Each structure stands twice: as C-alpha cells, then as structure tokens.
Amino acid sequence: MSPPSYIHPLHSLSLEEMEASLRELGHPSYRAGQVMEWIYQREKRVENWSAMTNIPAALRSILEVRHPILLPEVIQVSGSKDTTQKFLLRLGDGELIETVLIPASPALYGDESDRRTLCVSSQVGCAYGCRFCASGLDGWKRHLSTAEIVTQVLLAEKISGERINNLVFMGMGEPMANYENFIKAITILNAPWGVGLGARKMTVSTSGLVPRIRDLAEQPLQIRLAISLHGASDDVRSQIMPVNQKYPVAELMDACAFYSERKKQMITFEYILIEGVNDDPSEARLLAERARGLRAKINLIPYNTVEGLPWNRPSEPVQEEFLSILRNRGIAATIRREKGHDIDAACGQLRRRVASSLTGSGEVSAMN
Ligand code: SAH
Ligand code: SF4
C-alpha cells in the first residue's frame, strides 16, 4: 500500500510547503522556519524529530509521521580526505547510488578555482543508454526523490567534515529526465533557509534533452549548464548516444543558444575522447565551429574504461592534437585529467561493481 498523499519526506519540502502543512494542522507557520533550521543549519543538521527541542512534543509526533526524516545508509566510503572520496549509499528500497567528493582542482565550470565539488546522482540507472557509459548498462530503475538528491549533499558534508562549495549533477542518471524533483532539489539546495549554495556553484550535465534545456532557461535560478556532446556531427554522435536520434545536434545547438542568451551565461561542452570513435581531427574542427557559435567552453575527458565495454582512450599525442586544434581556433578548451580514476569515480562504475558482488545486505557493514 502506498503512503497517504500528505506524507512527504522532510527533505523534499520547501519552506512554503512546510508552512502549509503546519497551517493545515492548525499550528503557526513560523514553526516551518524553525524546522528548516534544525535540518539545514550547519551546526545543527539533526537526524530525528526528537532533537528539535523548540517544537512542542505533541506537534513533533504528528510531523514525524507526515514528514519522516529519511536518510540513505552509507555503506561504503572509498578514497581519503585529500583525494577523491566516493560514497556508496543504500536507499530505503535497497537501491544503490553514489556520490563523489572531488577536492580542490583548477576551475572547470566557474570562474574561480573550484574548491570541494560534489558529484551527485539523479536517478537509479539511466534510460538513455549511451554506449560508453556504465550507468546506462543495466537500464533505468527509478527517479530519485527530491529528498534523495538533497540528502546526498548533507551526508557528504557530514562524513567528510567539509563544506561543499560546488555541485555537479554528473553522477548516475539523467537529471533533466527527473526534471521536477531536480528543480525542487536545486531550489532547496540554493535557498537561504535550505543549504544556501549559490546557483552559480551548481552545474547540471545533460545528454541533451532539448525541451528541458529550454524549460531550464526560463527558470530564475542561474544554474550552469554542461552538455554531454561527445560528437560534433550527427553521424558520430548518433553512433554513441541514442538520444541524438530524437534531438539531433542542430536542435541541441539551438537550445544551447537559447539557454546562453536567456541566462547570459557561457555553457560547457563535455567531450569524452574515445579512440577511433570521435577523436578524428575532422571532428575536432567541427567541434570548434559549434563551440565558437555559442562561445562555449570545452572540457575534453579521456575515456575512463568501463568493464565489459570495448572502448579505450586515445594515446596522449592524439589527445593533445585534438586539444590543439580547438585552441588554435581560439576555443577555451581543457583536458580533464580524471581524479579518482583508481576508485572508479566515473559515472556509475562503483555501484555496478558493488551491486554485482553483493549477494545479501549482510556482506557490507553499515558505516553511519
Ligand atoms: N546523464 C547526464 C549526467 C550524468 S553523466 C549526462 O549524460 O550528461 C556525467 C558525465 O560523465 C557525462 O558527460 C558522461 O558522458 C560522462 N561519462 C559517462 N561515462 C564515462 C566514461 N566511461 N568515461 C568518462 N566520462 C564518462
Ligand atoms: Fe545516462 Fe548520462 Fe550515462 Fe548517457 S552519459 S547513459 S545520459 S548517465
């Protein structure tokens, strides 16, 4: 039986929704602000209702049923404080997701040097089936709820003891396919009553869902946009990204232009270099043209091998040549030397490995 419709996890609620819930119960709405302080203020971040000592006990006992605090269980932490740290989380229904904390590195998406960046997941699995990606290999299971997105940030800050300065939606899943929950999550992460992270410190990566890019352009939040391009021509892109058949490159470029124009922002193209697939100099020249039209920045990413997939990264001289073709044409391009390659930091890889070795929950000990 599904829970009654008034039951929403606490970390899925906006301040206004919490106020409405309180009014419905005949309580003053100012209590909503108190509750949000308990769960989001850094020195508080409580994990059960009974800790909210300025809320009357009788009210707490009603609210904890209506708005339960549901935190994923941290079942594995790999890496160490000064390297990439990866958190494997088990959700309420047993599904596994991952969140990756990347320490200080040169600027990738913003203007300043990136500090601690958290890479969050938006879905369990992915329906888009890009040929090179571990997340899509087992298909799509479900969307993450708003709370499951927001609490990734809270848990990562709790375990690492660090404050997260940047957020990238580049973990498992296609955030734009889980649009409603994603928008709600960034609203909570951005809000002064929530986590208080600047919208310009958040980047959403998409495989190119054109209608959602246009919707996001109309949203007030100044979140940054990264496009998983990986091919500059339809021929190349369609070979590795089925989504290109639905939204071909020209349509995608129009949507990107619309976004850039609306937000007065430079967007980023992500381009994985895969040997013999998209690393030809002719593709680099076309990519430079696409980027020039939009004044987009390009992040080249040498392919991270995925067990069971046939692809490889090109040799360093080939990577360098691709980069110099872009730079010689005046394009702002960098090669992202993957941190955390050694701990399976690429999209979806750790979860796959652990999921395939897990035979029962008893095998992995809980850490929180
Ligand atoms: N679904 C969204 C966001 C998650 S993927 C998207 O596709 O943009 C985040 C990034 O990781 C994407 O740019 C994706 O193309 C890249 N990626 C996936 N598999 C990879 C691999 N094996 N090596 C390097 N990057 C990979
Ligand atoms: Fe999904 Fe992104 Fe992986 Fe493509 S690259 S399968 S859209 S997670």
Coordinates of C-alpha atoms and ligand atoms in Angstrom, one line a residue:
M1 CA 0.0 0.0 0.0
S2 CA 1.4 3.4 -0.9
P3 CA 1.5 6.0 1.9
P4 CA -1.2 8.7 2.1
S5 CA -0.6 11.7 -0.1
Y6 CA 0.1 14.1 2.8
I7 CA 3.2 12.1 3.7
H8 CA 6.3 13.7 2.2
P9 CA 9.8 13.2 3.4
L10 CA 11.0 16.2 5.3
H11 CA 14.0 16.9 2.9
S12 CA 11.6 17.0 0.0
L13 CA 9.7 20.1 1.3
S14 CA 10.1 23.7 0.5
L15 CA 9.6 26.2 3.3
E16 CA 6.2 27.2 1.8
E17 CA 5.1 23.6 1.8
M18 CA 6.1 23.1 5.4
E19 CA 4.2 26.2 6.3
A20 CA 1.1 25.0 4.5
S21 CA 1.4 21.6 6.3
L22 CA 1.6 23.4 9.7
R23 CA -1.4 25.6 8.9
E24 CA -3.4 22.5 7.9
L25 CA -2.7 21.1 11.3
G26 CA -3.7 24.4 13.0
H27 CA -0.2 25.4 14.0
P28 CA 1.6 28.7 13.4
S29 CA 3.6 28.7 10.2
Y30 CA 6.7 30.3 11.8
R31 CA 7.5 26.8 13.1
A32 CA 8.4 25.9 9.5
G33 CA 11.5 28.2 9.7
Q34 CA 12.5 26.5 13.0
V35 CA 12.2 23.1 11.5
M36 CA 14.3 24.1 8.5
E37 CA 17.0 25.5 10.8
W38 CA 17.2 22.2 12.6
I39 CA 17.8 20.2 9.5
Y40 CA 19.8 22.5 7.3
Q41 CA 21.9 24.9 9.5
R42 CA 25.4 23.5 9.6
E43 CA 25.8 23.4 13.4
K44 CA 22.5 21.6 13.7
R45 CA 21.7 19.2 10.9
V46 CA 19.7 16.9 13.2
E47 CA 18.6 13.5 12.0
N48 CA 15.5 12.9 14.1
W49 CA 12.5 14.9 15.1
S50 CA 13.0 14.4 18.8
A51 CA 16.1 16.6 18.6
M52 CA 14.1 19.6 17.6
T53 CA 13.7 20.8 21.2
N54 CA 11.8 24.1 20.5
I55 CA 9.0 22.3 18.7
P56 CA 6.2 21.1 21.0
A57 CA 6.5 17.3 21.5
A58 CA 2.8 16.7 20.5
L59 CA 3.4 18.5 17.2
R60 CA 6.7 16.7 16.6
S61 CA 4.9 13.4 17.0
I62 CA 2.4 14.3 14.3
L63 CA 5.1 15.8 12.0
E64 CA 7.4 12.8 12.2
V65 CA 4.6 10.7 10.6
R66 CA 3.7 13.3 7.9
H67 CA 7.3 14.3 7.1
P68 CA 9.7 11.5 8.1
I69 CA 13.4 12.1 8.0
L70 CA 14.7 9.5 5.6
L71 CA 18.5 9.4 5.2
P72 CA 20.2 6.9 2.9
E73 CA 22.6 4.5 4.6
V74 CA 26.2 5.0 3.8
I75 CA 27.5 1.5 3.1
Q76 CA 31.0 2.3 1.7
V77 CA 33.4 5.1 1.6
S78 CA 36.4 4.9 -0.7
G79 CA 39.3 7.2 -1.1
S80 CA 40.7 9.6 1.6
K81 CA 40.3 13.1 2.7
D82 CA 42.7 14.7 0.3
T83 CA 41.8 12.6 -2.7
T84 CA 38.5 11.9 -4.4
Q85 CA 36.2 10.3 -1.9
K86 CA 33.3 8.2 -3.1
F87 CA 30.3 7.4 -1.0
L88 CA 28.1 4.4 -1.9
L89 CA 24.6 4.9 -0.5
R90 CA 21.7 2.5 0.0
L91 CA 18.3 4.0 -0.4
G92 CA 15.2 3.0 1.6
D93 CA 14.2 0.4 -1.0
G94 CA 17.7 -1.1 -1.2
E95 CA 18.8 0.5 -4.4
L96 CA 22.4 1.8 -4.6
I97 CA 23.6 5.2 -5.7
E98 CA 26.8 7.0 -5.5
T99 CA 28.1 10.5 -4.6
V100 CA 31.6 11.6 -5.3
L101 CA 33.5 14.3 -3.5
I102 CA 36.3 15.9 -5.5
P103 CA 38.8 18.0 -3.7
A104 CA 40.3 21.4 -4.9
S105 CA 41.2 21.5 -8.5
P106 CA 41.5 24.2 -11.2
A107 CA 38.4 25.8 -12.4
L108 CA 36.2 23.6 -14.6
Y109 CA 32.9 25.3 -14.8
G110 CA 33.0 28.5 -12.9
D111 CA 35.3 31.5 -13.0
E112 CA 37.1 30.8 -9.7
S113 CA 39.1 27.8 -8.7
D114 CA 36.8 25.0 -7.8
R115 CA 37.0 24.0 -4.1
R116 CA 35.2 20.9 -2.9
T117 CA 32.9 19.7 -5.6
L118 CA 30.3 17.1 -5.1
C119 CA 29.1 15.0 -7.9
V120 CA 25.5 13.8 -7.2
S121 CA 23.2 11.2 -8.8
S122 CA 19.8 12.0 -10.0
Q123 CA 18.3 8.5 -10.9
V124 CA 18.9 4.9 -10.2
G125 CA 20.3 3.7 -13.5
C126 CA 19.7 5.6 -16.7
A127 CA 17.3 5.1 -19.6
Y128 CA 19.4 6.9 -22.2
G129 CA 21.8 4.1 -22.9
C130 CA 24.9 6.0 -24.1
R131 CA 27.1 3.3 -25.4
F132 CA 30.2 4.3 -23.4
C133 CA 28.6 4.8 -20.0
A134 CA 28.4 2.4 -17.0
S135 CA 25.2 4.0 -15.7
G136 CA 23.0 3.0 -18.6
L137 CA 24.3 -0.6 -18.8
D138 CA 21.6 -2.0 -16.6
G139 CA 18.9 0.3 -17.8
W140 CA 16.7 2.6 -15.8
K141 CA 15.2 1.7 -12.4
R142 CA 13.7 4.8 -11.0
H143 CA 13.9 8.6 -10.4
L144 CA 15.5 9.8 -7.1
S145 CA 13.1 11.8 -5.0
T146 CA 13.9 15.4 -4.1
A147 CA 15.0 14.2 -0.6
E148 CA 17.3 11.6 -2.0
I149 CA 19.1 14.3 -4.1
V150 CA 19.3 16.8 -1.2
T151 CA 20.5 14.3 1.4
Q152 CA 23.5 13.3 -0.8
V153 CA 24.9 16.8 0.0
L154 CA 24.1 16.5 3.7
L155 CA 25.7 13.1 4.0
A156 CA 28.8 14.0 2.1
E157 CA 29.3 17.1 4.3
K158 CA 28.7 15.1 7.4
I159 CA 31.1 12.2 6.6
S160 CA 33.9 14.4 5.1
G161 CA 33.5 17.1 7.7
E162 CA 34.0 19.5 4.8
R163 CA 31.8 22.2 3.3
I164 CA 30.8 21.6 -0.3
N165 CA 31.3 24.7 -2.5
N166 CA 30.3 23.3 -5.9
L167 CA 27.8 20.8 -7.0
V168 CA 27.7 18.9 -10.3
F169 CA 24.8 16.8 -11.4
M170 CA 27.1 14.3 -13.1
G171 CA 26.6 11.1 -11.1
M172 CA 24.2 8.4 -12.1
G173 CA 21.2 9.2 -14.2
E174 CA 19.9 12.0 -16.4
P175 CA 18.8 14.9 -14.2
M176 CA 16.8 16.5 -16.9
A177 CA 14.6 13.4 -17.2
N178 CA 13.8 13.7 -13.5
Y179 CA 13.1 17.4 -14.0
E180 CA 10.6 18.1 -11.3
N181 CA 12.5 16.5 -8.5
F182 CA 15.7 18.0 -9.8
I183 CA 14.3 21.6 -9.9
K184 CA 12.9 21.2 -6.4
A185 CA 16.2 19.8 -5.1
I186 CA 18.2 22.7 -6.5
T187 CA 15.7 25.1 -5.1
I188 CA 16.2 23.6 -1.6
L189 CA 20.0 23.5 -2.0
N190 CA 20.0 27.1 -3.1
A191 CA 17.5 28.6 -0.6
P192 CA 18.7 30.7 2.3
W193 CA 16.5 28.6 4.6
G194 CA 18.0 25.4 3.0
V195 CA 21.6 24.5 2.2
G196 CA 22.4 28.0 0.9
L197 CA 24.6 27.0 -2.0
G198 CA 24.8 29.6 -4.8
A199 CA 23.1 28.6 -8.0
R200 CA 26.2 29.6 -10.0
K201 CA 28.0 27.0 -8.0
M202 CA 25.8 24.2 -9.4
T203 CA 26.2 22.7 -12.8
V204 CA 23.7 20.3 -14.4
S205 CA 25.0 18.0 -17.1
T206 CA 22.6 16.6 -19.7
S207 CA 22.9 14.3 -22.6
G208 CA 20.8 16.9 -24.5
L209 CA 17.1 16.8 -23.6
V210 CA 16.2 19.8 -25.8
P211 CA 12.7 20.7 -24.3
R212 CA 14.1 20.5 -20.7
I213 CA 17.1 22.7 -21.6
R214 CA 14.6 25.3 -22.9
D215 CA 12.5 24.9 -19.7
L216 CA 15.6 25.4 -17.5
A217 CA 16.4 28.5 -19.5
E218 CA 13.1 30.0 -18.3
Q219 CA 13.8 29.2 -14.6
P220 CA 15.0 32.0 -12.4
L221 CA 17.9 30.0 -10.9
Q222 CA 21.3 30.8 -12.5
I223 CA 22.5 27.2 -12.6
R224 CA 25.2 26.4 -15.1
L225 CA 24.7 24.1 -18.0
A226 CA 27.1 21.4 -19.3
I227 CA 26.2 19.4 -22.4
S228 CA 27.5 15.8 -22.9
L229 CA 28.2 16.4 -26.5
H230 CA 30.8 13.7 -27.3
G231 CA 30.3 14.1 -31.1
A232 CA 30.1 17.3 -33.2
S233 CA 28.4 15.6 -36.2
D234 CA 25.1 13.6 -36.1
D235 CA 27.0 10.7 -37.6
V236 CA 29.4 10.4 -34.8
R237 CA 27.0 11.4 -32.0
S238 CA 24.2 9.0 -33.0
Q239 CA 26.6 6.1 -33.0
I240 CA 27.3 6.5 -29.3
M241 CA 24.3 8.4 -28.0
P242 CA 20.8 7.2 -29.0
V243 CA 19.3 10.4 -27.7
N244 CA 20.8 12.1 -30.7
Q245 CA 18.2 10.5 -32.9
K246 CA 15.5 12.3 -31.1
Y247 CA 17.3 15.6 -30.6
P248 CA 20.0 16.0 -33.3
V249 CA 23.0 18.3 -32.9
A250 CA 21.5 21.3 -34.8
E251 CA 18.4 21.3 -32.5
L252 CA 20.6 20.8 -29.5
M253 CA 22.8 23.8 -30.5
D254 CA 19.6 26.0 -30.9
A255 CA 18.5 25.1 -27.4
C256 CA 22.0 25.8 -26.1
A257 CA 22.0 29.2 -27.8
F258 CA 18.6 29.9 -26.2
Y259 CA 20.0 29.0 -22.8
S260 CA 23.1 31.1 -23.2
E261 CA 21.1 34.1 -24.3
R262 CA 18.5 33.8 -21.6
K263 CA 20.9 33.3 -18.8
K264 CA 23.7 35.4 -20.1
Q265 CA 26.0 32.5 -19.4
M266 CA 28.7 30.6 -21.1
I267 CA 27.9 26.9 -21.3
T268 CA 30.3 24.0 -21.3
F269 CA 30.6 21.1 -23.7
E270 CA 31.8 17.8 -22.3
Y271 CA 33.6 15.7 -24.8
I272 CA 34.9 12.3 -23.9
L273 CA 37.7 11.2 -26.2
I274 CA 37.2 7.7 -27.4
E275 CA 39.8 6.0 -29.5
G276 CA 38.7 5.6 -33.2
V277 CA 35.2 6.8 -32.4
N278 CA 35.2 10.6 -32.0
D279 CA 38.9 11.6 -31.9
D280 CA 39.4 12.4 -35.6
P281 CA 40.8 15.8 -36.4
S282 CA 37.8 16.5 -38.6
E283 CA 35.6 16.1 -35.6
A284 CA 37.7 18.5 -33.6
R285 CA 37.4 21.1 -36.4
L286 CA 33.6 20.7 -36.4
L287 CA 33.5 20.9 -32.7
A288 CA 35.5 24.1 -32.7
E289 CA 32.8 25.6 -35.1
R290 CA 30.0 24.5 -32.8
A291 CA 31.7 26.0 -29.8
R292 CA 32.6 29.2 -31.5
G293 CA 29.0 30.0 -32.4
L294 CA 28.0 29.7 -28.8
R295 CA 31.2 30.9 -27.2
A296 CA 31.1 27.6 -25.3
K297 CA 34.0 26.2 -23.3
I298 CA 35.1 22.6 -23.9
N299 CA 36.1 20.0 -21.4
L300 CA 37.9 17.1 -23.0
I301 CA 37.7 13.9 -20.9
P302 CA 40.0 11.0 -21.8
Y303 CA 37.6 8.0 -21.8
N304 CA 37.5 6.1 -18.5
T305 CA 37.4 2.4 -19.3
V306 CA 34.3 0.5 -18.2
E307 CA 34.4 -3.2 -17.6
G308 CA 32.5 -5.0 -20.3
L309 CA 32.7 -2.2 -22.8
P310 CA 35.0 -2.2 -25.8
W311 CA 36.1 1.4 -25.8
N312 CA 39.5 2.9 -25.0
R313 CA 41.0 6.4 -24.5
P314 CA 43.2 7.6 -27.4
S315 CA 47.0 8.0 -26.8
E316 CA 48.2 11.2 -25.3
P317 CA 49.6 12.6 -28.6
V318 CA 46.2 12.1 -30.1
Q319 CA 44.5 13.8 -27.2
E320 CA 47.0 16.7 -27.4
E321 CA 46.4 17.1 -31.1
F322 CA 42.7 17.3 -30.6
L323 CA 43.2 19.9 -27.9
S324 CA 45.5 22.0 -30.0
I325 CA 43.0 22.0 -33.0
L326 CA 40.5 23.6 -30.7
R327 CA 42.9 26.0 -29.1
N328 CA 44.4 27.1 -32.4
R329 CA 40.9 28.2 -33.4
G330 CA 40.6 30.3 -30.3
I331 CA 38.3 28.0 -28.3
A332 CA 38.7 27.8 -24.5
A333 CA 39.4 24.1 -24.1
T334 CA 41.0 21.9 -21.3
I335 CA 41.7 18.3 -20.9
R336 CA 40.2 17.0 -17.6
R337 CA 42.7 14.5 -16.2
E338 CA 40.2 12.4 -14.2
K339 CA 40.8 12.4 -10.5
G340 CA 39.7 9.2 -8.8
H341 CA 40.2 7.0 -11.8
D342 CA 41.6 4.5 -9.4
I343 CA 38.5 4.3 -7.3
D344 CA 36.0 4.0 -10.1
A345 CA 35.0 7.7 -9.9
A346 CA 33.5 7.6 -13.4
C347 CA 29.7 7.7 -13.7
G348 CA 28.1 4.6 -12.4
Q349 CA 31.1 2.4 -12.1
L350 CA 31.4 1.7 -8.3
R351 CA 27.8 1.0 -7.9
R352 CA 27.9 -1.6 -10.7
R353 CA 30.9 -3.3 -9.2
V354 CA 29.4 -3.4 -5.7
A355 CA 25.9 -4.4 -6.8
S356 CA 27.3 -7.3 -8.8
S357 CA 29.3 -8.6 -5.8
L358 CA 26.5 -8.1 -3.2
T359 CA 24.6 -11.2 -2.5
G360 CA 23.0 -10.0 0.6
S361 CA 23.0 -6.9 2.8
G362 CA 24.9 -8.8 5.5
E363 CA 28.1 -8.6 3.4
V364 CA 28.6 -4.9 3.7
S365 CA 28.7 -3.4 7.1
A366 CA 26.9 -0.1 7.7
M367 CA 29.0 2.9 8.4
N368 CA 26.8 5.5 9.8
Ligands
SAH1 N1 23.2 12.0 -17.8 C1 24.0 13.2 -17.7 C2 24.7 13.3 -16.4 C3 25.5 12.1 -15.9 S1 26.8 11.6 -16.8 C4 24.8 13.4 -18.9 O1 25.0 12.4 -19.6 O2 25.4 14.5 -19.0 C5 28.1 12.7 -16.4 C6 29.2 12.7 -17.4 O3 30.1 11.5 -17.3 C7 28.7 12.8 -18.8 O4 29.4 13.8 -19.5 C8 29.1 11.5 -19.3 O5 29.1 11.5 -20.7 C9 30.4 11.1 -18.6 N2 30.8 9.7 -18.7 C10 30.0 8.6 -18.8 N3 30.7 7.5 -18.9 C11 32.0 7.9 -18.9 C12 33.3 7.2 -19.0 N4 33.3 5.9 -19.1 N5 34.4 8.0 -19.0 C13 34.4 9.3 -18.9 N6 33.2 10.0 -18.8 C14 32.1 9.3 -18.8
SF4_2 FE1 22.7 8.3 -19.0 FE2 24.4 10.4 -19.0 FE3 25.3 7.8 -18.9 FE4 24.2 8.8 -21.1 S1 26.1 9.5 -20.2 S2 23.8 6.8 -20.2 S3 22.6 10.1 -20.3 S4 24.1 8.9 -17.3

